[in-house]
Coordinates of C-alpha atoms in Angstrom, one line a residue:
Q1 CA 104.6 102.7 108.8
K2 CA 104.3 102.5 105.0
W3 CA 100.8 103.8 105.1
D4 CA 102.1 106.9 106.9
Y5 CA 104.3 107.5 103.9
I6 CA 101.4 107.2 101.6
D7 CA 99.3 109.6 103.6
D8 CA 102.2 112.1 103.7
Y9 CA 102.6 111.7 99.9
L10 CA 98.9 112.3 99.3
R11 CA 98.9 115.4 101.6
E12 CA 101.9 116.7 99.6
L13 CA 100.1 116.2 96.4
E14 CA 97.0 118.0 97.7
T15 CA 99.2 120.9 98.9
F16 CA 100.9 121.0 95.5
K17 CA 97.6 121.0 93.7
L18 CA 96.3 123.9 95.9
N19 CA 99.4 125.9 95.2
L20 CA 99.1 125.6 91.4
K21 CA 98.6 129.2 90.1
N22 CA 96.8 128.0 86.9
R23 CA 94.6 125.5 88.7
G24 CA 91.4 127.4 88.0
R25 CA 92.3 128.7 84.6
D26 CA 90.2 127.7 81.5
I27 CA 92.6 125.8 79.3
S28 CA 90.0 124.2 77.1
K29 CA 90.8 126.7 74.3
Y30 CA 94.3 125.2 74.0
Q31 CA 92.7 121.9 73.3
S32 CA 90.2 123.2 70.7
D33 CA 92.6 125.7 69.0
S34 CA 95.5 123.9 67.3
R35 CA 97.2 127.2 66.4
L36 CA 97.1 128.5 70.0
L37 CA 98.4 125.2 71.3
A38 CA 101.3 125.1 68.8
F39 CA 102.1 128.7 69.6
A40 CA 102.3 128.0 73.3
L41 CA 104.6 125.0 72.9
H42 CA 106.8 126.9 70.5
Y43 CA 107.0 129.8 73.1
Y44 CA 108.1 127.3 75.8
E45 CA 110.7 125.8 73.5
K46 CA 112.0 129.2 72.5
Q47 CA 112.0 130.6 76.0
F48 CA 113.8 127.7 77.7
R49 CA 115.6 126.1 74.7
R50 CA 115.0 122.8 76.3
G51 CA 115.8 119.4 74.7
D52 CA 113.9 117.8 77.6
S53 CA 113.4 114.2 76.7
I54 CA 110.5 113.8 79.2
V55 CA 108.6 116.7 77.6
N56 CA 109.5 115.7 74.0
N57 CA 108.5 112.1 74.5
I58 CA 104.9 113.1 75.2
N59 CA 103.5 112.7 71.7
N60 CA 100.1 114.2 72.4
H61 CA 100.7 117.9 72.1
F62 CA 97.9 118.8 74.5
F63 CA 99.1 116.4 77.2
R64 CA 102.6 117.9 76.6
F65 CA 101.2 121.3 77.3
L66 CA 99.4 120.1 80.5
F67 CA 102.7 118.6 81.7
I68 CA 104.5 121.9 81.2
I69 CA 102.0 124.2 82.8
F70 CA 101.5 122.0 85.9
C71 CA 105.1 120.7 86.4
H72 CA 107.4 123.4 85.2
P73 CA 107.8 125.9 88.0
D74 CA 107.7 129.0 85.8
Y75 CA 104.2 127.9 84.7
S76 CA 102.9 126.1 87.7
Q77 CA 103.8 128.8 90.2
S78 CA 102.9 131.8 88.1
T79 CA 100.3 133.0 85.6
V80 CA 102.7 135.3 83.9
E81 CA 103.9 133.0 81.1
L82 CA 100.5 131.9 80.0
N83 CA 99.3 135.6 80.1
I84 CA 102.3 136.5 77.8
I85 CA 101.5 133.6 75.4
E86 CA 97.8 134.6 75.1
E87 CA 98.6 138.3 74.6
K88 CA 101.3 137.6 72.0
F89 CA 99.0 135.1 70.2
S90 CA 96.2 137.7 70.2
Q91 CA 98.4 140.3 68.7
L92 CA 99.6 137.8 66.1
T93 CA 96.1 136.8 65.0
N94 CA 94.9 140.3 65.0
S95 CA 97.5 141.2 62.4
H96 CA 97.6 137.8 60.6
L97 CA 94.4 135.9 61.1
I98 CA 95.4 134.1 57.9
H99 CA 98.9 134.4 56.5
F100 CA 97.9 133.9 52.9
V101 CA 94.6 135.8 52.5
K102 CA 94.9 136.0 48.7
N103 CA 95.6 132.3 48.4
D104 CA 93.2 130.9 51.0
T105 CA 92.3 127.7 49.1
I106 CA 92.8 124.0 49.9
D107 CA 94.7 123.6 46.6
F108 CA 97.2 126.2 47.8
Y109 CA 97.6 124.8 51.3
R110 CA 98.2 121.2 50.1
W111 CA 100.7 122.5 47.5
A112 CA 102.4 124.8 50.1
K113 CA 103.0 121.9 52.5
N114 CA 104.7 119.9 49.8
Y115 CA 106.7 122.9 48.7
M116 CA 107.9 123.6 52.2
D117 CA 108.8 119.9 52.8
D118 CA 111.1 120.2 49.7
H119 CA 112.7 123.2 51.4
N120 CA 112.6 121.9 55.0
E121 CA 115.8 123.5 56.1
K122 CA 114.0 126.9 55.8
Y123 CA 110.4 126.0 56.9
H124 CA 110.9 123.0 59.2
S125 CA 107.6 121.6 58.0
T126 CA 108.3 117.8 57.8
A127 CA 107.5 117.4 61.5
Y128 CA 103.8 118.0 60.6
T129 CA 101.6 115.3 59.0
P130 CA 98.2 116.8 58.2
I131 CA 95.5 114.6 56.8
T132 CA 92.3 116.6 56.3
D133 CA 92.0 119.8 54.3
E134 CA 91.5 121.9 57.4
E135 CA 94.6 120.3 59.0
Y136 CA 96.6 121.4 55.9
R137 CA 95.3 125.0 56.3
T138 CA 96.1 125.0 60.0
T139 CA 99.5 123.5 59.5
V140 CA 100.6 126.2 57.0
N141 CA 99.4 128.9 59.4
I142 CA 101.1 127.3 62.4
I143 CA 104.4 127.3 60.5
F144 CA 104.2 130.9 59.6
D145 CA 103.0 131.8 63.1
K146 CA 106.4 130.5 64.3
L147 CA 108.4 132.2 61.5
F148 CA 106.7 135.5 62.4
D149 CA 107.3 135.1 66.1
E150 CA 111.0 134.3 65.5
N151 CA 112.0 136.9 63.0
E152 CA 109.6 139.1 61.0
D153 CA 112.2 139.8 58.2
I154 CA 112.8 136.1 57.6
Y155 CA 109.0 135.6 57.8
A156 CA 108.4 138.2 55.1
A157 CA 111.1 136.8 52.8
L158 CA 109.9 133.2 53.1
K159 CA 106.3 134.2 52.7
D160 CA 107.1 136.1 49.5
K161 CA 109.2 133.2 48.2
L162 CA 106.4 130.8 48.7
A163 CA 103.7 133.1 47.3
N164 CA 105.8 133.8 44.2
A165 CA 106.4 130.1 43.6
W166 CA 102.6 129.5 43.8
Y167 CA 102.0 132.4 41.4
Q168 CA 104.5 131.0 38.9
K169 CA 102.8 127.6 39.1
K170 CA 99.4 129.0 38.5
Y171 CA 100.7 131.2 35.7
R172 CA 102.3 128.2 33.9
Q173 CA 99.1 126.2 34.3
K174 CA 97.1 129.1 32.9
N175 CA 99.3 129.6 29.9
K176 CA 100.0 126.0 29.1
G177 CA 99.6 125.4 25.4
K178 CA 99.8 129.1 24.6
K179 CA 102.6 130.1 22.3
A180 CA 104.9 132.8 23.7
H181 CA 105.5 136.0 21.8
H182 CA 108.0 138.7 22.5
Y183 CA 107.7 142.3 21.3
V184 CA 109.9 145.3 21.7
L185 CA 107.8 148.3 22.7
Q186 CA 108.7 152.0 22.9
K187 CA 108.8 153.4 26.4
K188 CA 105.7 155.5 25.8
T189 CA 103.7 152.5 24.6
L190 CA 105.0 150.3 27.4
D191 CA 104.0 153.0 30.0
A192 CA 100.5 153.0 28.4
L193 CA 100.4 149.2 28.7
H194 CA 101.3 149.4 32.4
N195 CA 98.6 152.0 33.1
L196 CA 95.9 150.0 31.2
A197 CA 96.9 146.8 33.1
F198 CA 96.7 148.7 36.4
K199 CA 93.3 150.2 35.5
W200 CA 91.8 147.0 34.2
K201 CA 93.5 144.8 36.9
M202 CA 94.9 142.5 34.2
S203 CA 98.3 141.2 33.2
H204 CA 100.1 142.7 30.2
E205 CA 99.2 139.7 28.1
Q206 CA 95.5 140.0 29.0
V207 CA 95.5 143.7 28.1
I208 CA 97.1 143.0 24.7
E209 CA 94.6 140.2 24.0
R210 CA 91.7 142.4 24.9
L211 CA 92.8 145.3 22.7
I212 CA 93.5 143.0 19.7
N213 CA 90.1 141.3 20.1
E214 CA 88.2 144.6 20.4
H215 CA 89.9 146.1 17.3
Y216 CA 89.6 142.9 15.3
V217 CA 85.9 143.0 15.8
K218 CA 85.7 146.8 14.8
E219 CA 88.2 146.7 11.9
C220 CA 88.1 143.2 10.4
K221 CA 84.5 141.9 10.7
D222 CA 81.3 142.8 8.8
V223 CA 77.9 143.2 10.3
S224 CA 77.2 139.5 10.1
G225 CA 80.4 138.7 12.1
E226 CA 82.4 137.3 9.2
C227 CA 86.0 138.3 8.6
L228 CA 86.5 140.7 5.8
Y229 CA 89.9 139.5 4.8
Q230 CA 89.6 135.8 4.5

């Protein structure tokens, strides 16, 4: 009798497997692409707003994804949800293959993770624990993938905030040890300084240094390079 139950159960499993709509789908890309996998899991959480302990207790993210697509009826009985995920992710990466193109360095990504951890209430970054350089890069992009998908205005504001903080850090490092000077310039002169900075792709300070150095050589040095006024 009990063997009949087992046979019935095995037949039900086989029927269930045959009815899975994503059974023949290539899901290896979700295992090899951490950004796509994270985007898919975020889409599921956002779509169903589930605090499902069974799902959340699966620590391996790829196994969690497999559980969802084969056990959740919206995924196991339809290809629609995975099609939507892949289309949305394709659109995202087409417009934002890298979220910080101008700062695409390992130093930036490691600093950015620490910065976001210090402002976790905005970035929700402490859940991630990258180890390698590439994992830091991927983690920062995953976080901003989520921000972009949730609200593009908030995404833009937080992206600018982080980029400006990095710029200030690099600026302070670059000018460490330099004495600050402040000058009051007439509007016409200030406009000229703006235009030169734009043309030469320099900061105002760099333009002033260049002009002083050039004119110092012309006006204050002799042919042998010695200063005429010392």
